[in-house]
Short mmCIF file of C-alpha atoms in Angstrom, two decimals:
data_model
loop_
_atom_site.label_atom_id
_atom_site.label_comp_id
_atom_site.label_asym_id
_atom_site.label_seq_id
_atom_site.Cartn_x
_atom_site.Cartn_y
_atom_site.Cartn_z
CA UNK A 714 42.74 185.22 99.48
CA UNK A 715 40.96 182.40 101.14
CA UNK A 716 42.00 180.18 103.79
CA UNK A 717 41.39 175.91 103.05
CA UNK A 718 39.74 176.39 106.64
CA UNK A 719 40.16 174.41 109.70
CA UNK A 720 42.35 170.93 108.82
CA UNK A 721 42.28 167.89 110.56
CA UNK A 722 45.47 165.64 110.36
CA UNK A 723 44.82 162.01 109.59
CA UNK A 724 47.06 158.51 109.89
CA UNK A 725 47.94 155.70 107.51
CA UNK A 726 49.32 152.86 108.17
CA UNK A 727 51.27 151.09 105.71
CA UNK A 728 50.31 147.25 105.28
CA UNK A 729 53.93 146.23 103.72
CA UNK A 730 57.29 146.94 105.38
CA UNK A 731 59.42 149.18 103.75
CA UNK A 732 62.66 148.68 101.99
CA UNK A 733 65.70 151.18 103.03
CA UNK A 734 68.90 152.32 101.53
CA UNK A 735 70.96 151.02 104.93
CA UNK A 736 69.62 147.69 103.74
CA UNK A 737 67.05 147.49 106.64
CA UNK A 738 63.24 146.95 106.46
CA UNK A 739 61.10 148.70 108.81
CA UNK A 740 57.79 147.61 109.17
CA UNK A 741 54.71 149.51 110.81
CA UNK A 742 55.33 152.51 109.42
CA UNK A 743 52.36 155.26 110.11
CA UNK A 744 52.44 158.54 108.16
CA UNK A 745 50.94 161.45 108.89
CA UNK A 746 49.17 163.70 106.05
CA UNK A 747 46.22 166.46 105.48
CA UNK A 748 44.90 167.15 102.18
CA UNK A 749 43.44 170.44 100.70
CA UNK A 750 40.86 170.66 97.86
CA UNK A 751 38.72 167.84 95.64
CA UNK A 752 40.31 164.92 94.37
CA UNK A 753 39.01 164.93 90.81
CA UNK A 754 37.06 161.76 89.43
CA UNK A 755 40.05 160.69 86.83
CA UNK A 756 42.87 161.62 89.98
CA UNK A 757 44.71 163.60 87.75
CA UNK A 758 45.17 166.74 89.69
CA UNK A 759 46.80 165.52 92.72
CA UNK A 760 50.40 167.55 93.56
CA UNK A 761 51.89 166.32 96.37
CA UNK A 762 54.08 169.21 98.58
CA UNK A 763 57.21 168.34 100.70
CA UNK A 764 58.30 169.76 104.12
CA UNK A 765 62.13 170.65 104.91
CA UNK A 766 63.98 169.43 107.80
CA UNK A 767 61.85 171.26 110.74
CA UNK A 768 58.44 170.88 108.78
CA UNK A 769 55.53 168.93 108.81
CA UNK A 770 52.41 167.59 107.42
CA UNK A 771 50.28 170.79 108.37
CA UNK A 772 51.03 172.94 105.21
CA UNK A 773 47.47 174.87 104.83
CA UNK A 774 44.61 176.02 106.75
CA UNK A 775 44.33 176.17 110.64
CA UNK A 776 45.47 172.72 112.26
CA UNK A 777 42.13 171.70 114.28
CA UNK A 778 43.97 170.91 117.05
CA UNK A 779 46.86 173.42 117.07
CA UNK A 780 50.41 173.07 118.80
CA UNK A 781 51.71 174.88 121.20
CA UNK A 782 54.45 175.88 118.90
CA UNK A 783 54.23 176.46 114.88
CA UNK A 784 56.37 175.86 112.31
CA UNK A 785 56.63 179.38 111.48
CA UNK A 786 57.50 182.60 113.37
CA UNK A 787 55.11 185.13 113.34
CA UNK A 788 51.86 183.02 112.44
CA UNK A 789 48.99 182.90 113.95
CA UNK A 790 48.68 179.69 116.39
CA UNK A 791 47.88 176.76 114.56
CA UNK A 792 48.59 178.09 110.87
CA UNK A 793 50.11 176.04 108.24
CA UNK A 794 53.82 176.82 107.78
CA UNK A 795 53.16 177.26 103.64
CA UNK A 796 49.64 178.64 103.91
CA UNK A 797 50.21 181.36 101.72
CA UNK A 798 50.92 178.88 99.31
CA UNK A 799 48.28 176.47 99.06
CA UNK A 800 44.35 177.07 98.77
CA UNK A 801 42.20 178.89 96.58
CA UNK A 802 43.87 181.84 94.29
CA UNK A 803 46.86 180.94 95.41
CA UNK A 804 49.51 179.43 94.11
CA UNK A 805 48.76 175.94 94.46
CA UNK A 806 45.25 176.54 93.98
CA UNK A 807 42.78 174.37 95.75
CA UNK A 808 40.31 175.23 93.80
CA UNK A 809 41.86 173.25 90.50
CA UNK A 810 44.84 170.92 92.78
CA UNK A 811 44.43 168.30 95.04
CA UNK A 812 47.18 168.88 96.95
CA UNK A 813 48.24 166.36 99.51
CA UNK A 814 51.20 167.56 102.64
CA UNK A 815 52.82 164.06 104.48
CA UNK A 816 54.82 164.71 107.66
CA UNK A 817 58.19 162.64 106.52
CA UNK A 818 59.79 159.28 107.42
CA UNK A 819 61.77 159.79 110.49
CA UNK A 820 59.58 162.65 111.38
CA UNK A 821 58.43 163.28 115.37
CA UNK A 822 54.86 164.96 114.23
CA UNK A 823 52.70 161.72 113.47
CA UNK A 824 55.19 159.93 110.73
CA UNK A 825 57.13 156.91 112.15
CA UNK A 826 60.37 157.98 113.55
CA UNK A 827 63.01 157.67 116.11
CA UNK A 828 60.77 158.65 118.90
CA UNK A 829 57.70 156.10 117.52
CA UNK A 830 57.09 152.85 119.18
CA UNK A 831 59.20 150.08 117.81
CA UNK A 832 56.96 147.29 116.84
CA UNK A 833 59.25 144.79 118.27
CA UNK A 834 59.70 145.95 121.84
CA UNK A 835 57.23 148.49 122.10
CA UNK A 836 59.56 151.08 122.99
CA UNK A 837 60.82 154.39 121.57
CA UNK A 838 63.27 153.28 118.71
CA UNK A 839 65.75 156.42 119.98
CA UNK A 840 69.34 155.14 118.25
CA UNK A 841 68.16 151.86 116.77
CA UNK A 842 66.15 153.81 114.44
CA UNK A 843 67.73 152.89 110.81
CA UNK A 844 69.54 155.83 109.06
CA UNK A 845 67.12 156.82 106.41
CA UNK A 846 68.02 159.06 103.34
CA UNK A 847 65.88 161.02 101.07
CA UNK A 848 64.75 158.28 99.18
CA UNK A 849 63.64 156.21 101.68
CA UNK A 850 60.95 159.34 102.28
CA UNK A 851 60.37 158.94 98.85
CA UNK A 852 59.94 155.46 99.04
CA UNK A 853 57.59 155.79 101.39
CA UNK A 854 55.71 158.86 100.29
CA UNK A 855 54.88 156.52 97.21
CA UNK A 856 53.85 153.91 98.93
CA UNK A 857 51.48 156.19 100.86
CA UNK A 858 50.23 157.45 97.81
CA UNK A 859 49.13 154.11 96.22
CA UNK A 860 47.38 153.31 99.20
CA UNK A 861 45.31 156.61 98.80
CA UNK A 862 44.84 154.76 95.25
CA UNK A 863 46.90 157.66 93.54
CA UNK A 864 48.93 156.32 90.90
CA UNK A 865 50.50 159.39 89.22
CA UNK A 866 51.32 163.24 90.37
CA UNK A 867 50.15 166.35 88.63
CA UNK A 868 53.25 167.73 90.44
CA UNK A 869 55.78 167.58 93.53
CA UNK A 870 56.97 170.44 94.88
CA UNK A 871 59.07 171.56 98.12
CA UNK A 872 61.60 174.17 99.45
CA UNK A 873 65.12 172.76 100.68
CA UNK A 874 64.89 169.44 101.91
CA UNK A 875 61.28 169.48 100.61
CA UNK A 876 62.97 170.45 97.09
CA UNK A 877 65.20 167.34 97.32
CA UNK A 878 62.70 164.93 97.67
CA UNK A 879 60.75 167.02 94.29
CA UNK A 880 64.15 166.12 92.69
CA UNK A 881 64.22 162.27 93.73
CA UNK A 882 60.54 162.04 92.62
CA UNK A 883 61.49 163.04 89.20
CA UNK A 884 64.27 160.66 88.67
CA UNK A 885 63.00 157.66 90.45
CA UNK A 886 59.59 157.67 89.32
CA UNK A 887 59.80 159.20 86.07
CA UNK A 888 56.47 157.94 84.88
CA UNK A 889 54.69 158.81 87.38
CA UNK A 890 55.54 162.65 88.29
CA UNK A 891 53.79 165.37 85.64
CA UNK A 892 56.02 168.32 86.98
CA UNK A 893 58.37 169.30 89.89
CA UNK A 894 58.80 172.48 91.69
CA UNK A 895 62.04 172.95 93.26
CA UNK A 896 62.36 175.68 95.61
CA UNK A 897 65.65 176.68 97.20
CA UNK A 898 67.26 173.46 96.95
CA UNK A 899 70.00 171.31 95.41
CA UNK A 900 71.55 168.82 93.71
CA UNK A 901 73.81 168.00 97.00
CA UNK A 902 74.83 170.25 99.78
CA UNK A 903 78.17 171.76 99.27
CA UNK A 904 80.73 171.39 102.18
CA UNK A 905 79.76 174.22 104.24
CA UNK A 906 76.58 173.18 104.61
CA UNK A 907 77.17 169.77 105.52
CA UNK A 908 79.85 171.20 107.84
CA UNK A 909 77.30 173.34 109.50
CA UNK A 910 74.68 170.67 110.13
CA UNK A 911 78.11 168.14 111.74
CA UNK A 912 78.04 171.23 114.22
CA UNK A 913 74.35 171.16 114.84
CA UNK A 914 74.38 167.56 115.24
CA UNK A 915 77.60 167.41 118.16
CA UNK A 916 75.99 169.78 120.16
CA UNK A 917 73.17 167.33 120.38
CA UNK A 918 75.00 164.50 120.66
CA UNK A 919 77.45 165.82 123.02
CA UNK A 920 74.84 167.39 125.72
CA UNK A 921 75.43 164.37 128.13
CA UNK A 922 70.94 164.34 128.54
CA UNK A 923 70.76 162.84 125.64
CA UNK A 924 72.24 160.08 126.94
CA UNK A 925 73.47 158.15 123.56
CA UNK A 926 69.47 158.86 122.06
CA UNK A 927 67.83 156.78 124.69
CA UNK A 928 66.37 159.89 126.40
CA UNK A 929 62.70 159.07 125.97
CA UNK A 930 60.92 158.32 129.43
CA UNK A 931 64.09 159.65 131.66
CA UNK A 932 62.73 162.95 132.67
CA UNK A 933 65.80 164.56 130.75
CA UNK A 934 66.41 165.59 127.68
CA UNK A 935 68.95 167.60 125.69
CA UNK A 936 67.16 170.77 125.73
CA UNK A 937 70.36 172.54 125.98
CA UNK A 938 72.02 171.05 122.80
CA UNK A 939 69.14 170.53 120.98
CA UNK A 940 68.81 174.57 121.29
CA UNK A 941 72.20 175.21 119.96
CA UNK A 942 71.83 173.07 117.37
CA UNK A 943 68.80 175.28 116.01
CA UNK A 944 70.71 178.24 116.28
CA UNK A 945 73.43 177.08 114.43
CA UNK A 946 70.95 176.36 111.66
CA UNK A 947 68.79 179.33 112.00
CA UNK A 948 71.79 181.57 111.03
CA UNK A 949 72.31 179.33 108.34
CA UNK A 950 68.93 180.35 107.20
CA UNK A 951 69.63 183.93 107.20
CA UNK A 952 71.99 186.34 105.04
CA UNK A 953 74.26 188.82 106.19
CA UNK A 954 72.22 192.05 104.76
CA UNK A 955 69.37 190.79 106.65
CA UNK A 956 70.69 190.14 109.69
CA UNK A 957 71.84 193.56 109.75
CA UNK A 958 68.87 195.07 108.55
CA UNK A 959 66.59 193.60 111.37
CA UNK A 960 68.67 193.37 114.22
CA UNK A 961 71.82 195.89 113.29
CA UNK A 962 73.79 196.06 116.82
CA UNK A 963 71.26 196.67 118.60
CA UNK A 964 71.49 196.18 122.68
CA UNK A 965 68.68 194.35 123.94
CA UNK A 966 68.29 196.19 127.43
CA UNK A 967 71.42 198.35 127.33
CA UNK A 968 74.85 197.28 127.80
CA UNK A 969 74.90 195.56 131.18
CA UNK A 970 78.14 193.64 131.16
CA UNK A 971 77.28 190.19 131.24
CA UNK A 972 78.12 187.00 130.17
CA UNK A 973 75.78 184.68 130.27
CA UNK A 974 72.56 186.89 129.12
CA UNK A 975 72.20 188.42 125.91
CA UNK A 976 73.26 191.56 125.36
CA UNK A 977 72.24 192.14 121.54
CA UNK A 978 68.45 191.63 119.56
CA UNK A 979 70.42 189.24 117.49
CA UNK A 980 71.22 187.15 120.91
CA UNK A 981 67.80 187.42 122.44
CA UNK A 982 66.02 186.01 119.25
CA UNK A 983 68.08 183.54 118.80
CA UNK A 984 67.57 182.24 122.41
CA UNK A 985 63.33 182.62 121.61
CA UNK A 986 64.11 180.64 118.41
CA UNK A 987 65.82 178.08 120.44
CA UNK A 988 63.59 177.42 122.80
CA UNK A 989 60.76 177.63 120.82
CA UNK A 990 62.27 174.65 118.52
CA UNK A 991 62.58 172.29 121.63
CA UNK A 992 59.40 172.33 122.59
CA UNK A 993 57.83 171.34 119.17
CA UNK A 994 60.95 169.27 118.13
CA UNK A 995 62.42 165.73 118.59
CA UNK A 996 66.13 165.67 119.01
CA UNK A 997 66.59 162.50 117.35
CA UNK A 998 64.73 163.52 114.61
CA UNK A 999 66.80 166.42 113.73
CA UNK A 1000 69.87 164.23 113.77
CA UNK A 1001 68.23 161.88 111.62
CA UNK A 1002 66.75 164.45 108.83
CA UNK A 1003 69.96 166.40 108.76
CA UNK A 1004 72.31 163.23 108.10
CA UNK A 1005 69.89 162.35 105.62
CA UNK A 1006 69.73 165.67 103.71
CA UNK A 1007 73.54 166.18 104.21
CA UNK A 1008 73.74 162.41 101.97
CA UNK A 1009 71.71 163.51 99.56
CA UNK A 1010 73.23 163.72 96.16
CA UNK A 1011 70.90 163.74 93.14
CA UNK A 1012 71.66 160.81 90.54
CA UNK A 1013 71.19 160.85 86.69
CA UNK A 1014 68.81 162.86 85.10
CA UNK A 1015 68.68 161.54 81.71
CA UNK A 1016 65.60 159.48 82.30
CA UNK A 1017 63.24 162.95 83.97
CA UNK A 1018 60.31 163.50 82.68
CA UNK A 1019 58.75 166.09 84.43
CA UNK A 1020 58.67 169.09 83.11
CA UNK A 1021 60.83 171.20 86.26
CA UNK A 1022 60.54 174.55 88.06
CA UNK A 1023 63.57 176.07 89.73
CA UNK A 1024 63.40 179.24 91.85
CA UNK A 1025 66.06 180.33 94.10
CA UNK A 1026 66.96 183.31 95.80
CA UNK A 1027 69.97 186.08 95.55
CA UNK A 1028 70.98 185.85 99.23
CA UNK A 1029 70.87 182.15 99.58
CA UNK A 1030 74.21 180.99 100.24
CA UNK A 1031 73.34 177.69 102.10
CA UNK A 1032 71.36 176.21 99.00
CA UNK A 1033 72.73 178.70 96.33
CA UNK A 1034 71.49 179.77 92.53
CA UNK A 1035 74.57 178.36 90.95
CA UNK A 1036 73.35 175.12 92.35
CA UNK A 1037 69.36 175.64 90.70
CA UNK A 1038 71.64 176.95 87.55
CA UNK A 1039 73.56 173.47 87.42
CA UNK A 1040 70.68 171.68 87.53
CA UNK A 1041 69.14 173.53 84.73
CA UNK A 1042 72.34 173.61 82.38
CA UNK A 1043 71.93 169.58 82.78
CA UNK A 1044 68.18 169.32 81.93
CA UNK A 1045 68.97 171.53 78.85
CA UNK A 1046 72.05 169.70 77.80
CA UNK A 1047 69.85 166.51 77.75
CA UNK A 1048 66.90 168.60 76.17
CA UNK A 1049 64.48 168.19 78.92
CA UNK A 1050 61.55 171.08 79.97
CA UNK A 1051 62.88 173.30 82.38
CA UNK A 1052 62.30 176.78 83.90
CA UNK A 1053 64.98 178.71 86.41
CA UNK A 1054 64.04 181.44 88.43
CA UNK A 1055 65.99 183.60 90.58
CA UNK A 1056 64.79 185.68 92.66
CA UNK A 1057 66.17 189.30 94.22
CA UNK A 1058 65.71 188.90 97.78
CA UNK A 1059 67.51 189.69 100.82
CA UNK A 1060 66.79 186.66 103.43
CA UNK A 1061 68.84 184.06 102.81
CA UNK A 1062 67.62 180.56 102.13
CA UNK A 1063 64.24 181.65 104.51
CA UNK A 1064 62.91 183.57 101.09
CA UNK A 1065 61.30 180.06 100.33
CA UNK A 1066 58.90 180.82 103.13
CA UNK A 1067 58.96 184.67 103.27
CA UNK A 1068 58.56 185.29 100.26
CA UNK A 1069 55.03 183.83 99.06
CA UNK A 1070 53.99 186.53 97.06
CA UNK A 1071 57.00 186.57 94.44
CA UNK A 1072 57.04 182.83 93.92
CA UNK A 1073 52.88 182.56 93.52
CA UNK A 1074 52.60 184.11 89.65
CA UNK A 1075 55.90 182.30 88.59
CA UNK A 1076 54.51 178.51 90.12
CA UNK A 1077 50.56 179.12 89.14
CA UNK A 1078 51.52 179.99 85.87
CA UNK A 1079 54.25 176.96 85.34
CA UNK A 1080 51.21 174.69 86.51
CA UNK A 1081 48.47 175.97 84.58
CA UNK A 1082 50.98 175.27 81.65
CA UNK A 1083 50.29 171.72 82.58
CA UNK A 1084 46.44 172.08 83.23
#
């Protein structure tokens, strides 16, 4: 299938401040956002697709000026980290959607966030960056949208923390959202998981170079946490089968007695994964999306509208089926449209982004129903 081609990333600026949950309003705010296909004449075929927590606005096509790092491992430099989702054929088809890819609020890859320039001192916000949750994004991924003149969605959809904000579109803008694909996702993160991100977080916040979040400009940074942290949630991202089906325990170089280099596959890629994260990654940023995915907890669905697509996967025990089931068993109780897919795969909760090819016929056919 086709590419959407070489993708420049553009800027808007928001004219009004925007309203928070911590009760703050932050003003200035810039987002970040490509777009893939033709807007049609009536703007009736616009779906809007959300990143999770290490994502960004480049979702398609090859980023015109590329990274050094991606967003996925594997891809070719400068790929988008869902382009075997989105463009024509696929299964957000460019050649019938207008879909539209925003880097988030309190994002470090062109969206306002803690390492942005704070309007009032003209310095990185670091710590006095408000708290945000999901529906601030969503706040402000609507505000975006009406100044792009777009009053109503054909669809949302997103994996994980992408699949949250789907679920926040539907029940605070109920009138305005056609459909929702949720991918891997949940109502609310059960205790483990927020357990694991509190982990990820300390080991930021305790690597002394981060020096309470005002880092920016020092010449230090906290590389070192910052790496542990996206280990920690890396294996979260993984299952047990397929850990030991790709790495087994395998030595890296032989067994050379030694503690401080790795000795297993499993040790040497996470150490790759690490540092590749740092270099493409704010820390403050991942402190901030991770508290604000860890608060999430989806309110009353008896006013949805959208008709909603769930797909989850076997091995995810991070953002598990019984939590897409839930959510289902609800929208039926209150006699709503909705679809729940799960999906035999041995990856963990990284089968939203591995496997493509599974999840294409199930979404292209839920959103022709709506064509």
């Amino acid at each position: 299938m086709k590419s959407v081609g070489v993708v420049e990333t553009r800027f808007l600026d928001l004219p009004q401040p925007l309203s928070l949950d911590c009760g703050r309003d932050l003003t200035g705010v810039r987002v970040a956002y490509e777009t893939y296909g033709t807007l049609s004449p009536d703007r009736d075929n616009v779906i809007l697709v959300c990143h999770a927590l290490s994502g960004d606005a480049h979702a398609a096509g090859i980023a015109a000026s590329p990274p050094e790092e991606g967003t996925r491992e594997g891809y070719a430099k400068g790929l988008g980290w869902w382009d075997g989702m989105i463009g024509p054929g696929k299964a957000f088809d460019t050649d019938r959607w207008f879909v539209v890819s925003t880097n988030l609020l309190g994002g470090c890859r062109g969206t306002t966030g803690p390492s942005s320039a704070d309007p009032a001192t003209g310095e990185p916000y670091g710590p006095d960056f408000p708290v945000i949750t999901v529906a601030d994004m969503v706040r402000c991924e609507r505000a975006f949208l009406d100044e792009l003149g777009i009053e109503r969605l054909a669809a949302v959809a997103g994996g994980s923390l992408g699949g949250m904000q789907a679920l926040e579109w539907a029940v605070r803008y109920p009138t305005q959202v056609d459909a929702i694909v949720v991918i891997a996702s949940t109502h609310a993160l059960q205790p483990q998981g927020v357990a694991w991100n509190a982990i990820a977080r300390e080991s930021i916040m305790r690597d002394p170079d981060w020096q309470g979040g005002r880092y920016y400009g020092t010449g230090r940074s906290p590389d070192a946490g910052m790496g542990v942290a996206r280990m920690v949630g890396h294996i979260t991202y993984l299952s047990a089968p397929g850990l030991a089906e790709k790495f087994g325990r395998r030595f890296q170089n032989g067994l050379n007695y030694t503690l401080t280099e790795p000795e297993f596959e499993v040790e040497s890629y996470l150490r790759h994964q690490a540092a590749a994260f740092v270099r493409r990654f704010d820390a403050n940023t991942y402190l901030y999306l991770s508290r604000a995915l860890t608060y999430f907890e989806l309110g009353p669905l008896d006013e949805v509208r959208a008709r909603t697509l769930l797909i989850s996967f076997s091995s995810d025990w991070l953002y598990p089926p019984a939590a897409s089931q839930e959510i289902a068993d609800t929208l039926t109780k209150l006699g709503k449209s909705v679809e729940n897919h799960v999906i035999d795969a041995p990856y963990g909760h990284d089968c939203f982004l591995l496997e493509e090819a599974r999840q294409t016929p199930i979404v292209r056919r839920f959103l022709e129903g709506e064509a």
